[in-house]
XYZ file of C-alpha atoms in Angstrom:
631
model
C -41.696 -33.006 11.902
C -40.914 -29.210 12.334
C -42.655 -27.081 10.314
C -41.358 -24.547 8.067
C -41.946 -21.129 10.441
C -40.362 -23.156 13.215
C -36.953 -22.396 14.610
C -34.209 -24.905 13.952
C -33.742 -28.078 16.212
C -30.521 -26.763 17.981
C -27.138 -28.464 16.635
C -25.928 -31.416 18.703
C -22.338 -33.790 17.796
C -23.392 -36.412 15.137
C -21.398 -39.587 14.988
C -19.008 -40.386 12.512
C -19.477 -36.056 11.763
C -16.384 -33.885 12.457
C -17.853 -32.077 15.469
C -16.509 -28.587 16.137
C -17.482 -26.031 18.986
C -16.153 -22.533 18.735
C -15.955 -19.914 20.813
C -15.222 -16.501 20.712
C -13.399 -14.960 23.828
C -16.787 -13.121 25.630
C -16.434 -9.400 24.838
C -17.099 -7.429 28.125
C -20.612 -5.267 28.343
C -19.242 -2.075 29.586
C -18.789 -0.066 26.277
C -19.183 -0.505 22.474
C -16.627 -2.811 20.929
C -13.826 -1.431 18.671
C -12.238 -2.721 15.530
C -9.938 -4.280 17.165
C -12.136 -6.377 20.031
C -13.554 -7.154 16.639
C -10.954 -8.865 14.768
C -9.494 -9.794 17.659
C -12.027 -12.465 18.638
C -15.658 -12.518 17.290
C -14.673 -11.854 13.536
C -12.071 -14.495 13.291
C -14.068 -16.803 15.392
C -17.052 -15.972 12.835
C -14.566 -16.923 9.626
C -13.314 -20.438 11.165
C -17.213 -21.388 12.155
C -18.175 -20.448 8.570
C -15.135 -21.972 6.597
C -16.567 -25.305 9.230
C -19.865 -24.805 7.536
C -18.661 -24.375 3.830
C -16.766 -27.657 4.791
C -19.610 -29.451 5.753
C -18.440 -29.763 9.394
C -21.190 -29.974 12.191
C -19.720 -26.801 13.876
C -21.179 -24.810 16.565
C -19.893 -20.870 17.625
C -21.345 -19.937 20.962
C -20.366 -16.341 22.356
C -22.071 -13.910 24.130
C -21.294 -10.454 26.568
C -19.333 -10.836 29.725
C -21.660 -9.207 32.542
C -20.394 -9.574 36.138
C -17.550 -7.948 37.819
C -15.919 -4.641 38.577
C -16.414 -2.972 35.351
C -19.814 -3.103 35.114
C -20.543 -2.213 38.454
C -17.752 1.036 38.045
C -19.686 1.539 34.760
C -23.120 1.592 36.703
C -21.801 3.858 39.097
C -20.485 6.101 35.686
C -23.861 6.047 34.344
C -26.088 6.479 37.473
C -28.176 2.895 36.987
C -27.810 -0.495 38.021
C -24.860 -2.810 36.987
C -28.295 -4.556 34.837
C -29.697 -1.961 33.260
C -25.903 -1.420 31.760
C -25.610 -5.164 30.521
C -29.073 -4.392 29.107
C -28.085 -1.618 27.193
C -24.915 -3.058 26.058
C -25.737 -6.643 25.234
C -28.326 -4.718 22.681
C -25.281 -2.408 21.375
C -22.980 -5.771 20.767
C -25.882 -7.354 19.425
C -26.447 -4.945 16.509
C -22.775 -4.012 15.778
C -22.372 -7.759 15.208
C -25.103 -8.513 13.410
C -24.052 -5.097 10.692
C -20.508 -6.952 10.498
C -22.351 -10.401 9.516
C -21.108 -12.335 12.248
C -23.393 -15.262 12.222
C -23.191 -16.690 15.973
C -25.137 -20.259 16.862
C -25.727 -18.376 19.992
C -24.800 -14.989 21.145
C -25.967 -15.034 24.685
C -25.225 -13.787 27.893
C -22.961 -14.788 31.580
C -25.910 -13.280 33.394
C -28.454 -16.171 33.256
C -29.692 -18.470 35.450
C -27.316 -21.373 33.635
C -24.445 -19.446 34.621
C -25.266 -19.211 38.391
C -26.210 -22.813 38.256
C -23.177 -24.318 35.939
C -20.811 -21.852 37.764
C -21.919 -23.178 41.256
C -21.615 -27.107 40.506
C -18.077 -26.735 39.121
C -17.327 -24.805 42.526
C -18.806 -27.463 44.781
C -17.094 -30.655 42.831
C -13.612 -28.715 43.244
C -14.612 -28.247 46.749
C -15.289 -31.714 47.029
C -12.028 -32.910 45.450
C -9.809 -30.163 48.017
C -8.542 -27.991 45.324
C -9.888 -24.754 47.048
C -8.648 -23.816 50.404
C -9.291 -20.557 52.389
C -7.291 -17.572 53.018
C -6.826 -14.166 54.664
C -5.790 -11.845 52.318
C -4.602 -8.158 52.615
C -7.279 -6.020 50.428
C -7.594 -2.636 49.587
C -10.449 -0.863 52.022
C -11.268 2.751 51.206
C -12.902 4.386 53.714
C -15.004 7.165 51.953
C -16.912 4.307 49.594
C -16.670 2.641 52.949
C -16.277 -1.367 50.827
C -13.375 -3.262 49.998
C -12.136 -2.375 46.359
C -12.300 -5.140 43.787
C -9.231 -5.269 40.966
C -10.460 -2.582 39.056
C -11.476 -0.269 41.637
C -7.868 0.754 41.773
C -5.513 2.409 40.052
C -2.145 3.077 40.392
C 1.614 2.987 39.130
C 2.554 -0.473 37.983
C 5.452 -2.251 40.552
C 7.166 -4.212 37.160
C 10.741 -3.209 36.651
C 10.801 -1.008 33.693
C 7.391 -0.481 33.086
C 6.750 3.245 33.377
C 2.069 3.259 33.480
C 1.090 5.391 36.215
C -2.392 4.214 35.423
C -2.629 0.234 35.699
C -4.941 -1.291 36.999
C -5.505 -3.577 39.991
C -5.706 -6.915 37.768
C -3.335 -6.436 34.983
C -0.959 -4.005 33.979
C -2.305 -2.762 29.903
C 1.429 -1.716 29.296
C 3.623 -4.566 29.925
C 0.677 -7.140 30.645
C 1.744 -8.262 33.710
C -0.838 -9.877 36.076
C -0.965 -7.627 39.686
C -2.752 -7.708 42.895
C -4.095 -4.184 44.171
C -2.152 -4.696 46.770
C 1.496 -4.264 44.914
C 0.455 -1.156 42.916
C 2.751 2.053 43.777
C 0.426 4.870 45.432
C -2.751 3.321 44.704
C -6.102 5.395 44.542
C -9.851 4.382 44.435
C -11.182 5.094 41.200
C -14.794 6.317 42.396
C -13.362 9.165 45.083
C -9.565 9.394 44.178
C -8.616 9.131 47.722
C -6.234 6.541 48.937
C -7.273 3.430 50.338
C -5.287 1.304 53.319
C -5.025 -2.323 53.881
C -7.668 -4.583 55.584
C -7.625 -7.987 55.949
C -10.367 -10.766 54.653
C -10.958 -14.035 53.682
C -11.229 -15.153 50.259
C -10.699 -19.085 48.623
C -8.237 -19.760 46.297
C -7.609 -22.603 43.973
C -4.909 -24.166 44.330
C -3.202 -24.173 40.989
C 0.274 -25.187 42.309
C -1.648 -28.795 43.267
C -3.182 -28.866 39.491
C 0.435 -27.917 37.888
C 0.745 -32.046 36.911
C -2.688 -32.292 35.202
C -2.157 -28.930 33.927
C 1.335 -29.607 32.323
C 0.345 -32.867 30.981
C -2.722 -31.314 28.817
C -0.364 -28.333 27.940
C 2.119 -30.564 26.583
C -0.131 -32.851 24.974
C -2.500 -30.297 23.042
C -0.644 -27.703 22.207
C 0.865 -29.851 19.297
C -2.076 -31.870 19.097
C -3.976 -28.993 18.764
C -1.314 -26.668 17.014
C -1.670 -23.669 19.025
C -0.513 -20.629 17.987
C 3.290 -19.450 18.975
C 1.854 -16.849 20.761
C -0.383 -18.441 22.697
C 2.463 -20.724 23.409
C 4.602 -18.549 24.966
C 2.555 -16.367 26.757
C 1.444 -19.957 28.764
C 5.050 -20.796 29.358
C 5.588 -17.660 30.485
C 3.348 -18.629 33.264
C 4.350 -21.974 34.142
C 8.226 -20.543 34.442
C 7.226 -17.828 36.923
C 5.634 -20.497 39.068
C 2.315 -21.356 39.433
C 0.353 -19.536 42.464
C -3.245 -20.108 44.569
C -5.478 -17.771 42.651
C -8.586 -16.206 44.235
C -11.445 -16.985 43.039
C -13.859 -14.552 45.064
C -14.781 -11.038 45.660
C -16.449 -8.592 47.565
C -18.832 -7.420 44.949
C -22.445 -7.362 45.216
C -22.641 -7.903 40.966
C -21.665 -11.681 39.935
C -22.622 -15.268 40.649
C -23.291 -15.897 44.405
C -20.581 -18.110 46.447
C -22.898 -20.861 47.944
C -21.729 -21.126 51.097
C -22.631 -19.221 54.423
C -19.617 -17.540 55.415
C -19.348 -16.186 51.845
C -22.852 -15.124 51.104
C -21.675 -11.484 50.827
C -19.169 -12.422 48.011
C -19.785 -13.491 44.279
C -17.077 -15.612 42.116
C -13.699 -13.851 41.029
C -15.152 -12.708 36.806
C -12.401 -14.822 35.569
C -13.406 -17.610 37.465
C -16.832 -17.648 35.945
C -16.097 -15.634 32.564
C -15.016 -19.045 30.690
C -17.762 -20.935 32.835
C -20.088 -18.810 30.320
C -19.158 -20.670 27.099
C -20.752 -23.537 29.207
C -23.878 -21.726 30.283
C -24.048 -19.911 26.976
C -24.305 -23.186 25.463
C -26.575 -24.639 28.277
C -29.065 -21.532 27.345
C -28.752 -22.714 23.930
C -29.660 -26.815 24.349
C -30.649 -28.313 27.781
C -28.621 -30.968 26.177
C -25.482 -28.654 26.089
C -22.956 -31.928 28.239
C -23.348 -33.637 24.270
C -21.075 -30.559 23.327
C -18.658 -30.056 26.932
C -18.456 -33.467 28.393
C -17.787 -35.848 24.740
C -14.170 -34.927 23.953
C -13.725 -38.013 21.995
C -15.964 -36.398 19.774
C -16.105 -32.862 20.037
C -12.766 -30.594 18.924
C -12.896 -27.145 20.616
C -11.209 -24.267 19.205
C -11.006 -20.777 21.202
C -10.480 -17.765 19.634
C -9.296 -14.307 21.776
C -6.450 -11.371 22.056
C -2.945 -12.323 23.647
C -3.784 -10.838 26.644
C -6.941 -13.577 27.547
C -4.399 -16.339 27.256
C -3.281 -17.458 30.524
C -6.905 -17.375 31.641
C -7.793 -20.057 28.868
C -4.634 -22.135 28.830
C -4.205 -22.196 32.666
C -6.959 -21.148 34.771
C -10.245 -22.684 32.970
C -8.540 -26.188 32.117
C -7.373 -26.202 35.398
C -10.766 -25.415 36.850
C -11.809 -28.392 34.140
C -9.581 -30.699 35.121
C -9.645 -30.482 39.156
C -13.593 -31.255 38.906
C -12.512 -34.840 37.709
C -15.258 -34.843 34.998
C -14.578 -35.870 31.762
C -14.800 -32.106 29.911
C -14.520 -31.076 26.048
C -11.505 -29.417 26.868
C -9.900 -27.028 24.023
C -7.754 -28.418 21.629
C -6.914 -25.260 19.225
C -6.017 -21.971 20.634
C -6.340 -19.067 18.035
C -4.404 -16.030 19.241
C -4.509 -12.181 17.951
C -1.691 -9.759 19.175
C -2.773 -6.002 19.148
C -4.101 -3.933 16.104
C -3.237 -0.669 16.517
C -4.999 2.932 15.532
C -2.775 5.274 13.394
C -0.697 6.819 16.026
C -1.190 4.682 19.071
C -3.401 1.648 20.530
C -7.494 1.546 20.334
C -8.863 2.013 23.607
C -12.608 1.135 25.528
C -11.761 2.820 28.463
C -10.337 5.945 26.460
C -12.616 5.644 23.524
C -9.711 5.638 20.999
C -10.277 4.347 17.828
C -12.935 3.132 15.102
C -15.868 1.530 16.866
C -18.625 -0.674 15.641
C -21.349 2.218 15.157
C -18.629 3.963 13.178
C -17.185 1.429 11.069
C -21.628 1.786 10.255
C -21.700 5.513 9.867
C -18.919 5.539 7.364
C -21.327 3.958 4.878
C -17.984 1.728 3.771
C -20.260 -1.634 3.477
C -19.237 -4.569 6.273
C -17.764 -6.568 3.730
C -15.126 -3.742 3.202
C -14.863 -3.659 6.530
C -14.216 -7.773 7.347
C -11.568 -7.867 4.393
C -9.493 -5.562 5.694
C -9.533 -6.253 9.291
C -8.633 -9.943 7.985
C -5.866 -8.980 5.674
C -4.462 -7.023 8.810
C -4.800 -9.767 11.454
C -2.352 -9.447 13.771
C -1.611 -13.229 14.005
C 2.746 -13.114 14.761
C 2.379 -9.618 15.713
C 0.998 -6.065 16.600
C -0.778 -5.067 13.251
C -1.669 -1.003 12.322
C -4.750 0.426 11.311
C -4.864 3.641 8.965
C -7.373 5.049 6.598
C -5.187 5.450 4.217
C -3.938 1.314 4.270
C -7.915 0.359 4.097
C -8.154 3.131 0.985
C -5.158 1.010 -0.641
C -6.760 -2.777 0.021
C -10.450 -1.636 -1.327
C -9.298 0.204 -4.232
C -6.526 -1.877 -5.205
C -7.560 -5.436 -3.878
C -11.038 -5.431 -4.002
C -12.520 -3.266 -6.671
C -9.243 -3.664 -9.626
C -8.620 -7.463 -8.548
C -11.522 -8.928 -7.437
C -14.083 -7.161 -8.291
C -12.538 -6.311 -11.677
C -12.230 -9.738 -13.094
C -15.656 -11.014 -11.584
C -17.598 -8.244 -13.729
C -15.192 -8.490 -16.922
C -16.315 -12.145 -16.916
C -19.942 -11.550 -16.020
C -20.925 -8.572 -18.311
C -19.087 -10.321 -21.667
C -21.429 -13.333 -20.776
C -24.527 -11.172 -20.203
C -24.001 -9.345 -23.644
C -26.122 -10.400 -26.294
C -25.924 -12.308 -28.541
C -23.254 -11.310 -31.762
C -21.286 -9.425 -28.703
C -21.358 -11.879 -26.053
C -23.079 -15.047 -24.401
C -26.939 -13.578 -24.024
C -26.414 -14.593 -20.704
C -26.138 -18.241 -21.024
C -23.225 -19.630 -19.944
C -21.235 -21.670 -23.153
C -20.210 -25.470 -23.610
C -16.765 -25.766 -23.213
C -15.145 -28.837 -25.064
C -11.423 -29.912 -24.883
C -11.033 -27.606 -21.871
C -8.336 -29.760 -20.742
C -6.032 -29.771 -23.391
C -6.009 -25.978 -23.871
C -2.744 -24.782 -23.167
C -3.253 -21.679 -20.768
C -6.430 -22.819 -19.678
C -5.001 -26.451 -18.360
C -1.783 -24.313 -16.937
C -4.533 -22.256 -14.971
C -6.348 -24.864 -13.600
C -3.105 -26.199 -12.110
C -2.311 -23.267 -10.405
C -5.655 -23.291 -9.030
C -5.453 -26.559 -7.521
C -2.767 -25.318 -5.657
C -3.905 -22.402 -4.636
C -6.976 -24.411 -3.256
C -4.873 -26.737 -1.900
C -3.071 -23.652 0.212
C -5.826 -22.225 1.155
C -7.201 -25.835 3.017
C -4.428 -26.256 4.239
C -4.422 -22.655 6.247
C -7.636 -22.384 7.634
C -7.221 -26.059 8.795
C -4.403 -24.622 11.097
C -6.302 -21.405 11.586
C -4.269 -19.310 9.574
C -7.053 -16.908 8.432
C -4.875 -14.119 6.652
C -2.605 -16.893 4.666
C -6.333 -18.000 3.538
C -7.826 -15.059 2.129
C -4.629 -14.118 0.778
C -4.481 -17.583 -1.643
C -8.112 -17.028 -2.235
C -7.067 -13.933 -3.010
C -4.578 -15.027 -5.956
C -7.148 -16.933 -7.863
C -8.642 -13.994 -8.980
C -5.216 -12.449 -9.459
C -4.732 -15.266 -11.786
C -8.155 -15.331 -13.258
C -7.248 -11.401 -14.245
C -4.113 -12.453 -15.981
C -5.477 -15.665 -17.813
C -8.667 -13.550 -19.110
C -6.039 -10.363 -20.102
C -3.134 -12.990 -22.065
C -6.310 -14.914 -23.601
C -7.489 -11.368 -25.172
C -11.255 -13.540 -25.204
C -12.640 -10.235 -26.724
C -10.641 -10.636 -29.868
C -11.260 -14.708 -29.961
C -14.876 -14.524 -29.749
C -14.922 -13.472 -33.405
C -11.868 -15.485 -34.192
C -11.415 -18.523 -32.410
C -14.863 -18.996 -31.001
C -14.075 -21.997 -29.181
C -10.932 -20.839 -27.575
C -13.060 -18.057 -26.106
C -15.705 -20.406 -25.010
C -13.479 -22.575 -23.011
C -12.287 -19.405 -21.500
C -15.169 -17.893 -20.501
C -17.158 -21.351 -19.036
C -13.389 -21.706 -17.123
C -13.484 -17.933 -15.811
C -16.736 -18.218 -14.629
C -15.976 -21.464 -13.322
C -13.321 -19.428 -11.018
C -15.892 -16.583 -9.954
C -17.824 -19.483 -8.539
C -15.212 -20.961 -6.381
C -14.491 -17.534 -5.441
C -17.427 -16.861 -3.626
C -16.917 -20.339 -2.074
C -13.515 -19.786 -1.138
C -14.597 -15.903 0.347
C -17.529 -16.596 1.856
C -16.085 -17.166 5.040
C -14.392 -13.489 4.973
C -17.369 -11.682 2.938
C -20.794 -13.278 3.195
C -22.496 -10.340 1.912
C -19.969 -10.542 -1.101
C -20.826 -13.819 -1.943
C -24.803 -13.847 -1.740
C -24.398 -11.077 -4.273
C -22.061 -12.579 -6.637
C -24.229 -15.785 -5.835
C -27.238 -13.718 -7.308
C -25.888 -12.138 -10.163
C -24.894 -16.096 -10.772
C -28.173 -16.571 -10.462
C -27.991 -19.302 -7.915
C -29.462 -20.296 -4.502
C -26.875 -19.438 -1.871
C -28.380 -22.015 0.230
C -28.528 -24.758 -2.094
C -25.036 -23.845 -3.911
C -22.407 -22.663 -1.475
C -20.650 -25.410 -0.436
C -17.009 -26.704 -0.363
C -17.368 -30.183 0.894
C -15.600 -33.300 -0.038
C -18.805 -35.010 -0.552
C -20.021 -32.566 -3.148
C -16.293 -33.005 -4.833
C -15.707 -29.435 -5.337
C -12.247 -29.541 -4.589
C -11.792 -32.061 -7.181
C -13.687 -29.645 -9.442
C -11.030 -27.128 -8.559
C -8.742 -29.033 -11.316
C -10.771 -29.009 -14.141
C -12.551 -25.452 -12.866
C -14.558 -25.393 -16.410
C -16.847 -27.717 -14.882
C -18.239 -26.117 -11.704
C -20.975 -24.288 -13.610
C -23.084 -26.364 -16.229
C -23.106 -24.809 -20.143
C -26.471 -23.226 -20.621
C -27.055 -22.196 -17.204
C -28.774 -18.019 -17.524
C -26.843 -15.875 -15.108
C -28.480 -12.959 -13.631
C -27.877 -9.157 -14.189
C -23.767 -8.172 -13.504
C -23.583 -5.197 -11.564
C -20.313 -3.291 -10.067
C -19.292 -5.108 -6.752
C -17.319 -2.194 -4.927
C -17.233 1.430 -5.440
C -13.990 3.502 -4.858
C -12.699 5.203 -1.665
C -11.790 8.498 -3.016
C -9.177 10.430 -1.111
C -11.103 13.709 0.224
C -13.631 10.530 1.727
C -10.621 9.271 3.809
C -9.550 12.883 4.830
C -12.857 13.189 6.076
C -12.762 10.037 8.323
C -9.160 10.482 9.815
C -10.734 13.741 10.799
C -13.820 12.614 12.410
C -12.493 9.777 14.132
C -9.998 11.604 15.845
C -9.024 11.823 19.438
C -11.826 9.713 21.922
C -14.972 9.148 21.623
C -15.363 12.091 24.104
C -14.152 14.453 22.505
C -15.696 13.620 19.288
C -19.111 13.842 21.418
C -18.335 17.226 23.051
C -17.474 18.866 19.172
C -20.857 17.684 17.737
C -22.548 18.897 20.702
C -20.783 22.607 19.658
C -21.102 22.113 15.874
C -25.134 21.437 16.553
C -25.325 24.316 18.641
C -23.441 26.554 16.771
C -26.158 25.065 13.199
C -29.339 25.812 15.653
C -27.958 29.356 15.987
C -27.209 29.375 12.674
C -30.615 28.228 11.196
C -31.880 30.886 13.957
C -30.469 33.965 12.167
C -31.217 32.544 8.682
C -35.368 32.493 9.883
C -35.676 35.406 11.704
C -35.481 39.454 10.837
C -33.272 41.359 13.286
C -32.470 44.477 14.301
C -28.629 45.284 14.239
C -27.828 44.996 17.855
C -29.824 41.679 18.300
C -28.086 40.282 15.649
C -24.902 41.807 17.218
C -25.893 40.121 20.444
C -26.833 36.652 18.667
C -23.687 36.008 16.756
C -21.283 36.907 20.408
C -23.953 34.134 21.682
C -22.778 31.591 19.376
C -19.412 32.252 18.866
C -19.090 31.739 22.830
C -20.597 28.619 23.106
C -18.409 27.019 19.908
């Protein structure tokens, strides 16, 4: 038997369980991830896996950085080092930013590991193997200064859809309109290392041959995506697809940074990143259990849901099944699709390349705590469409939401108990007889039920915002029940009355930090506390423990005479000179921002300079025309 300082036997499916893998779309290594990467796929990924766990499902969530392919190699090139020491740097950054927001991965690994190479390379040789890869010349982008054939995102150029008016899109994929390109199409195309324009040169490349798939494909399409209720988004954007007619897709490149095509003629190439890219929830997985097939190759009893932004879609409904499917293996392949369209930044769209936006270090520097942070990103999901972010919105939610709903009602109840006695409960919680048949108390627990009932119901379809939001409305309703009952006047006059009230309110604040744990860990653990319960042994919303039959009669989840611990405030206000201050530091990019603190230090060392030393008149003269130059 393991022994206590051990690390946990990794997860495998149990029969008879409800086994659930999730995973996150991969977020790419070449910069710090913004808030809306975030919500976009790790965060909501992070709720589902939890809400699994609170359910007492056997659920796994695998993710981990995206390392091969153009971008990391531009980005070496950026930061004078090797396309590894980047992926070094930045798997650390995601690391840390994730861990602050409390996302609670399985395994957060990485597509630059020997599993990767190894997975990624058998699934190549079995499509070989079953023809579904032929070989073709291509017309490529060569530039002659970098002297090398220019991958997707070496280029840049004006994009060739009718209507679409970006100068700037990129090789792969237009940002603007989405549309997938080749280099080849863009209008006055330029290399993005030496801005000179490249010309056409011919090489071979292999190609699977999606149009040949298109049956298997359709069939799983059709089947799943009501099996597996997958969002309307994610619906369309896979029709969308399929309509425009399914085409051989490349699936190599002439990079030097990526998995290694196994075969002679190709030994200079690696595979295409969105070839391999998916390949890495495998590999991620692989690095996390050498038994990792129990989890990718037992769809009978293994349900995987995939969580990403709108524009990963095609690459996850049509391009990894089909890579699935053509190796004639018997793959987990997904059932539920979870899609996010864009949240945007006050006056336009976050940005990585640009460095637009809130990132994960600043959500950190704010010193708003994570749970703050995962509310409101989750109350703004953009699940039907493109959602806004503004200070002044996630001002409104905290002080409104959290601190006069929520945390309002969960320290009204807490404190009265905590009083001593002649005032309150001396922290023991009270017996509560003929709960049931108290009028506004039994109407209560009614309304609870359904609210419970709701909120099931949504996060079993993945609706994460129509969740939280009837979580939300217990405590809404736990406010209004505590405010009608006036318990403060029937603790001296109807002592029982104000007994079943308080053992039923408390009763709520419980299931409240079952219901929210998924959204606010950090939230819970401390209401947990001031409970004065185990997290570990006590949060849980399983059918075998029956707490959502508890939810009817929600008097009983806590036993009379249980000692809570010390109540203290759960959420402090956002005042509004705070939120002046952050629209105003988080500005403009990330680049700018940098190049201002550089002048404000130098212009506080000069500063500090003139306040330490004695000068003469004309030094000091000479001093202050110093540092009003350099600001």
């Amino acid at each position: 038997m393991a022994s206590s300082s051990s690390p946990p036997l990794p997860k495998l499916p149990i029969p008879g369980r409800r086994n659930i893998l999730i995973t996150s779309a991969l977020p790419y290594v070449n910069n710090v991830p913004h808030l809306g990467n975030i919500i976009g796929c790790v965060l909501s990924a992070d709720v589902f896996a939890r809400y699994c766990r609170l359910r007492g499902y056997n659920a796994l969530y695998i993710c981990g950085t995206d390392e091969y392919g153009t971008a990391t190699e531009t980005k070496a090139m950026e930061e004078k080092c090797s396309p590894k020491e980047i992926c070094d740097k930045y798997h650390a950054i995601h690391d840390e930013v994730y861990k602050w927001f409390d996302i609670k991965f399985d395994k957060f690994g990485r597509t630059s590991s020997p599993q990767q190479t190894e997975i990624c390379q058998a699934i190549f040789h079995k499509l070989m193997k079953n023809n579904w890869l032929t070989e073709n010349t291509m017309q490529q982008l060569y530039c002659d200064t970098c002297q090398r054939f220019l991958a997707d995102r070496l280029v840049e150029g004006a994009c060739p859809t009718q209507g679409c008016t970006n100068k700037a899109a990129r090789g792969d994929q237009c940002d603007k309109c989405s549309h997938m390109l080749n280099p080849t199409e863009l209008i006055d195309p330029k290399c993005k290392v030496c801005k000179n324009t490249p010309h056409i040169r011919e090489t071979d490349h292999l190609f699977l041959e999606l149009p040949l798939l298109k049956e298997k494909l359709v069939d799983y399409i059709n089947d799943t995506s009501v099996a597996g209720m997958w969002s309307q988004n994610a619906i369309q954007a896979t029709n969308a697809w399929l309509k425009e007619g399914l085409k051989p897709r490349c699936i190599t490149r002439d990079l030097k940074w990526g998995v290694p095509v196994p075969m002679e003629k190709y030994k200079d190439k690696v595979f295409y990143v969105w070839f391999d890219a998916p390949i890495g929830y495998v590999s991620i997985t692989a690095s996390y259990t050498p038994e990792w097939e129990k989890w990718w190759k037992n769809p009978d009893n293994v349900e995987l849901f995939q969580f990403m932004g709108k524009d990963n879609v095609p690459f996850h409904t049509i391009m990894f099944p089909s890579t699935l499917l053509g190796t004639g293996e018997n793959w987990t392949m997904m059932k539920t699709i979870s899609v996010t369209e864009y949240l945007n930044y006050e006056t336009g769209k976050f940005s990585k390349s640009k460095g637009i936006g809130v990132f994960g270090n600043d959500a950190k520097n704010t010193n708003i705590p994570p749970e703050v942070w995962r509310y409101y990103l989750l109350t703004s999901r953009p699940e039907a469409s493109d959602t806004l972010f503004t200070w002044t919105d996630l001002q409104a939610k905290l002080n409104s939401e959290l601190l006069n709903n929520l945390g309002n009602f969960i320290n009204r109840v807490l404190s009265f108990i905590a009083k001593p006695a002649g005032a309150g409960y001396d922290s023991i919680i009270p017996d509560a007889p003929g709960a049931e048949s108290h009028p506004s108390t039994s109407e209560l627990a009614e309304k609870t039920s359904k609210r419970v009932e709701q909120y099931l119901d949504a996060m079993e379809k993945v609706k994460l915002k129509q969740g939280l939001k009837s979580a939300m409305g217990i405590s809404s309703d736990g406010n209004a029940y505590l405010q009608e009952s006036e318990f403060w006047k029937l603790y001296k006059e109807d002592p029982v009355s104000c007994a079943i009230v308080i053992k039923t309110s408390v009763g709520l604040v419980y299931l409240l930090t079952c219901l929210l744990e998924p959204f606010m860990p950090s939230f819970s653990n401390e209401v947990q506390r001031q409970l004065n319960l185990s997290p570990e042994e006590n949060l849980s919303f399983s059918d075998g423990k029956g707490e959502i039959v508890k939810a009817k009669t929600p008097w009983d989840f806590l036993p009379a005479g249980h000692k809570i611990g010390r109540p203290t405030p759960l959420f402090e206000e956002l005042k509004d000179e705070n939120v002046s201050e952050h629209r105003k530091k988080y500005a403009g990019s990330q680049a700018e921002r940098r190049s201002q603190e550089v002048a404000d230090a130098e212009a506080m060392k000069i500063a500090n300079q003139l306040k330490s030393t004695t000068l003469s008149g004309n030094c000091l003269d000479t001093l202050i025309y110093s540092a009003s130059a350099q600001v």
